[in-house]
PDB file of C-alpha atoms in Angstrom:
ATOM      1  CA  GLN A  14     -17.873  -1.450   4.235  1.00 84.00           C
ATOM      2  CA  VAL A  15     -14.120  -1.993   4.551  1.00 91.00           C
ATOM      3  CA  GLN A  16     -11.864  -2.021   1.677  1.00 95.00           C
ATOM      4  CA  LEU A  17      -8.511  -3.786   2.022  1.00 96.00           C
ATOM      5  CA  VAL A  18      -5.453  -3.295  -0.245  1.00 97.00           C
ATOM      6  CA  GLU A  19      -2.328  -5.445   0.108  1.00 97.00           C
ATOM      7  CA  SER A  20       1.147  -4.433  -1.032  1.00 97.00           C
ATOM      8  CA  GLY A  21       4.732  -5.500  -0.594  1.00 98.00           C
ATOM      9  CA  GLY A  22       4.788  -8.722  -2.342  1.00 97.00           C
ATOM     10  CA  GLY A  23       7.537  -9.798  -4.757  1.00 97.00           C
ATOM     11  CA  LEU A  24      10.298 -12.057  -5.679  1.00 98.00           C
ATOM     12  CA  VAL A  25      12.930 -12.914  -3.095  1.00 98.00           C
ATOM     13  CA  GLN A  26      15.596 -15.523  -2.640  1.00 98.00           C
ATOM     14  CA  ALA A  27      15.300 -18.174   0.135  1.00 98.00           C
ATOM     15  CA  GLY A  28      16.480 -16.764   3.395  1.00 98.00           C
ATOM     16  CA  GLY A  29      15.359 -13.289   2.512  1.00 98.00           C
ATOM     17  CA  SER A  30      12.762 -11.002   3.978  1.00 98.00           C
ATOM     18  CA  LEU A  31       9.655  -9.124   2.895  1.00 98.00           C
ATOM     19  CA  ARG A  32       7.036  -6.927   4.659  1.00 98.00           C
ATOM     20  CA  LEU A  33       3.547  -7.012   3.457  1.00 98.00           C
ATOM     21  CA  SER A  34       1.170  -4.227   4.214  1.00 98.00           C
ATOM     22  CA  CYS A  35      -2.626  -4.187   4.224  1.00 98.00           C
ATOM     23  CA  ALA A  36      -4.262  -0.722   4.085  1.00 97.00           C
ATOM     24  CA  ALA A  37      -7.917  -0.510   5.168  1.00 96.00           C
ATOM     25  CA  SER A  38     -10.474   2.214   4.490  1.00 93.00           C
ATOM     26  CA  GLY A  39     -13.014   3.293   7.069  1.00 80.00           C
ATOM     27  CA  ARG A  40     -13.004   4.537  10.573  1.00 79.00           C
ATOM     28  CA  THR A  41     -13.584   1.450  12.453  1.00 88.00           C
ATOM     29  CA  PHE A  42     -10.346  -0.508  11.506  1.00 91.00           C
ATOM     30  CA  SER A  43      -9.332  -0.780  15.229  1.00 91.00           C
ATOM     31  CA  SER A  44     -12.623  -2.826  16.093  1.00 92.00           C
ATOM     32  CA  TYR A  45     -11.721  -5.550  13.577  1.00 95.00           C
ATOM     33  CA  ALA A  46      -9.784  -8.603  13.968  1.00 96.00           C
ATOM     34  CA  MET A  47      -7.321  -8.911  11.156  1.00 97.00           C
ATOM     35  CA  GLY A  48      -5.475 -11.759   9.567  1.00 98.00           C
ATOM     36  CA  TRP A  49      -3.177 -12.919   6.752  1.00 98.00           C
ATOM     37  CA  PHE A  50      -3.911 -15.982   4.796  1.00 98.00           C
ATOM     38  CA  ARG A  51      -2.167 -17.559   1.866  1.00 98.00           C
ATOM     39  CA  GLN A  52      -2.932 -19.856  -1.068  1.00 98.00           C
ATOM     40  CA  GLY A  53      -0.102 -21.600  -2.714  1.00 96.00           C
ATOM     41  CA  PRO A  54      -0.213 -23.275  -6.167  1.00 91.00           C
ATOM     42  CA  GLY A  55      -2.607 -26.167  -6.110  1.00 94.00           C
ATOM     43  CA  LYS A  56      -3.296 -25.692  -2.466  1.00 96.00           C
ATOM     44  CA  GLN A  57      -6.219 -24.466  -0.323  1.00 97.00           C
ATOM     45  CA  ARG A  58      -6.187 -21.099   1.303  1.00 97.00           C
ATOM     46  CA  GLU A  59      -4.638 -21.373   4.829  1.00 98.00           C
ATOM     47  CA  LEU A  60      -4.308 -19.208   7.788  1.00 98.00           C
ATOM     48  CA  VAL A  61      -0.873 -17.627   8.306  1.00 98.00           C
ATOM     49  CA  ALA A  62      -1.407 -15.303  11.287  1.00 98.00           C
ATOM     50  CA  THR A  63      -3.995 -13.302  13.050  1.00 98.00           C
ATOM     51  CA  ILE A  64      -4.209 -10.336  15.372  1.00 98.00           C
ATOM     52  CA  THR A  65      -7.163  -9.233  17.435  1.00 96.00           C
ATOM     53  CA  SER A  66      -8.422  -5.769  17.970  1.00 94.00           C
ATOM     54  CA  GLY A  67      -6.657  -5.859  21.299  1.00 93.00           C
ATOM     55  CA  GLY A  68      -3.417  -6.942  19.667  1.00 95.00           C
ATOM     56  CA  SER A  69      -3.250 -10.600  20.611  1.00 97.00           C
ATOM     57  CA  THR A  70      -1.609 -12.720  17.938  1.00 98.00           C
ATOM     58  CA  ASN A  71      -1.722 -16.198  16.633  1.00 98.00           C
ATOM     59  CA  TYR A  72       0.426 -18.032  14.099  1.00 98.00           C
ATOM     60  CA  ALA A  73       0.395 -21.060  11.926  1.00 98.00           C
ATOM     61  CA  ASP A  74       3.119 -23.535  13.147  1.00 98.00           C
ATOM     62  CA  SER A  75       4.848 -23.215   9.759  1.00 97.00           C
ATOM     63  CA  VAL A  76       5.661 -19.629  10.292  1.00 98.00           C
ATOM     64  CA  LYS A  77       6.180 -19.281  14.038  1.00 98.00           C
ATOM     65  CA  GLY A  78       9.487 -17.708  14.725  1.00 98.00           C
ATOM     66  CA  ARG A  79       9.813 -16.321  11.149  1.00 98.00           C
ATOM     67  CA  PHE A  80       6.829 -14.175  10.493  1.00 98.00           C
ATOM     68  CA  THR A  81       5.452 -11.286  12.726  1.00 98.00           C
ATOM     69  CA  ILE A  82       2.096  -9.806  12.431  1.00 98.00           C
ATOM     70  CA  SER A  83       1.310  -6.293  13.712  1.00 98.00           C
ATOM     71  CA  ARG A  84      -1.070  -3.461  13.279  1.00 97.00           C
ATOM     72  CA  ASP A  85      -1.009   0.339  13.461  1.00 96.00           C
ATOM     73  CA  ASN A  86      -4.492   1.556  14.205  1.00 94.00           C
ATOM     74  CA  ALA A  87      -3.581   5.135  13.742  1.00 94.00           C
ATOM     75  CA  LYS A  88      -2.533   4.317  10.130  1.00 95.00           C
ATOM     76  CA  ASN A  89      -5.391   1.832   9.415  1.00 96.00           C
ATOM     77  CA  THR A  90      -2.645  -0.624   8.364  1.00 97.00           C
ATOM     78  CA  MET A  91      -1.713  -4.158   9.191  1.00 98.00           C
ATOM     79  CA  TYR A  92       1.742  -5.659   8.526  1.00 98.00           C
ATOM     80  CA  LEU A  93       3.284  -9.064   8.089  1.00 98.00           C
ATOM     81  CA  GLN A  94       7.101  -9.200   8.533  1.00 98.00           C
ATOM     82  CA  MET A  95       8.389 -12.276   6.874  1.00 98.00           C
ATOM     83  CA  ASN A  96      12.021 -13.408   7.573  1.00 98.00           C
ATOM     84  CA  SER A  97      13.961 -16.501   6.677  1.00 98.00           C
ATOM     85  CA  LEU A  98      11.638 -17.150   3.742  1.00 98.00           C
ATOM     86  CA  LYS A  99      11.430 -20.536   2.246  1.00 98.00           C
ATOM     87  CA  PRO A 100      10.332 -21.739  -1.199  1.00 97.00           C
ATOM     88  CA  GLU A 101       7.246 -23.232   0.401  1.00 96.00           C
ATOM     89  CA  ASP A 102       6.181 -19.831   1.467  1.00 98.00           C
ATOM     90  CA  THR A 103       5.418 -19.018  -2.106  1.00 98.00           C
ATOM     91  CA  ALA A 104       1.731 -18.097  -2.409  1.00 98.00           C
ATOM     92  CA  VAL A 105      -0.727 -15.348  -2.871  1.00 98.00           C
ATOM     93  CA  TYR A 106      -1.149 -13.553   0.428  1.00 98.00           C
ATOM     94  CA  TYR A 107      -4.524 -12.273   1.328  1.00 98.00           C
ATOM     95  CA  CYS A 108      -5.573  -9.823   4.105  1.00 98.00           C
ATOM     96  CA  ASN A 109      -8.780 -10.251   6.004  1.00 97.00           C
ATOM     97  CA  ALA A 110     -10.816  -8.173   8.343  1.00 96.00           C
ATOM     98  CA  ASN A 111     -13.650  -9.540  10.406  1.00 95.00           C
ATOM     99  CA  ARG A 112     -15.900  -8.430  13.214  1.00 93.00           C
ATOM    100  CA  LEU A 113     -18.837  -9.711  15.159  1.00 88.00           C
ATOM    101  CA  LEU A 114     -21.092  -6.836  16.221  1.00 86.00           C
ATOM    102  CA  TRP A 115     -24.632  -7.161  17.610  1.00 87.00           C
ATOM    103  CA  GLY A 116     -24.893 -10.716  16.182  1.00 87.00           C
ATOM    104  CA  SER A 117     -23.930  -9.732  12.696  1.00 88.00           C
ATOM    105  CA  VAL A 118     -20.597 -10.884  11.154  1.00 88.00           C
ATOM    106  CA  SER A 119     -18.599  -8.571   8.856  1.00 91.00           C
ATOM    107  CA  ASP A 120     -15.957 -10.297   6.767  1.00 93.00           C
ATOM    108  CA  TYR A 121     -13.745  -8.617   4.159  1.00 95.00           C
ATOM    109  CA  TRP A 122     -10.904  -9.748   1.914  1.00 97.00           C
ATOM    110  CA  GLY A 123      -8.210  -7.942  -0.056  1.00 97.00           C
ATOM    111  CA  GLN A 124      -7.318  -8.782  -3.735  1.00 97.00           C
ATOM    112  CA  GLY A 125      -4.041 -10.583  -2.685  1.00 97.00           C
ATOM    113  CA  THR A 126      -0.323  -9.985  -3.305  1.00 98.00           C
ATOM    114  CA  GLN A 127       1.975 -12.509  -4.767  1.00 98.00           C
ATOM    115  CA  VAL A 128       5.060 -13.677  -2.843  1.00 98.00           C
ATOM    116  CA  THR A 129       7.531 -15.910  -4.708  1.00 98.00           C
ATOM    117  CA  VAL A 130      10.586 -17.381  -2.942  1.00 98.00           C
ATOM    118  CA  SER A 131      13.245 -18.768  -5.186  1.00 97.00           C
ATOM    119  CA  SER A 132      15.577 -21.468  -4.019  1.00 93.00           C
TER     120      SER A 132
END
């Protein structure tokens, strides 16, 4: 079992920055692929960024060049640095951990943290 706890959300003006953190429990954090997803008002949940266990990253087109995903395996923590925030970035941001091991998929979600960007 992996428990994920997000933090760092809040209210920020357009053009500002926030850094989200996702703290994971357990000793196998480094073996999980991790990701940030978000769900805006009246919208479906969408992928924001992912990072593999090896450190390869992938971003949604809407956040490329503005957001940076990273992980610190020694601290069991993943981060999302968000710069040049826009009102359309307003959403609940969720942390995800997933792993395929011996044919079995493990998939975990955090409770979410609210990010609100004012214009």
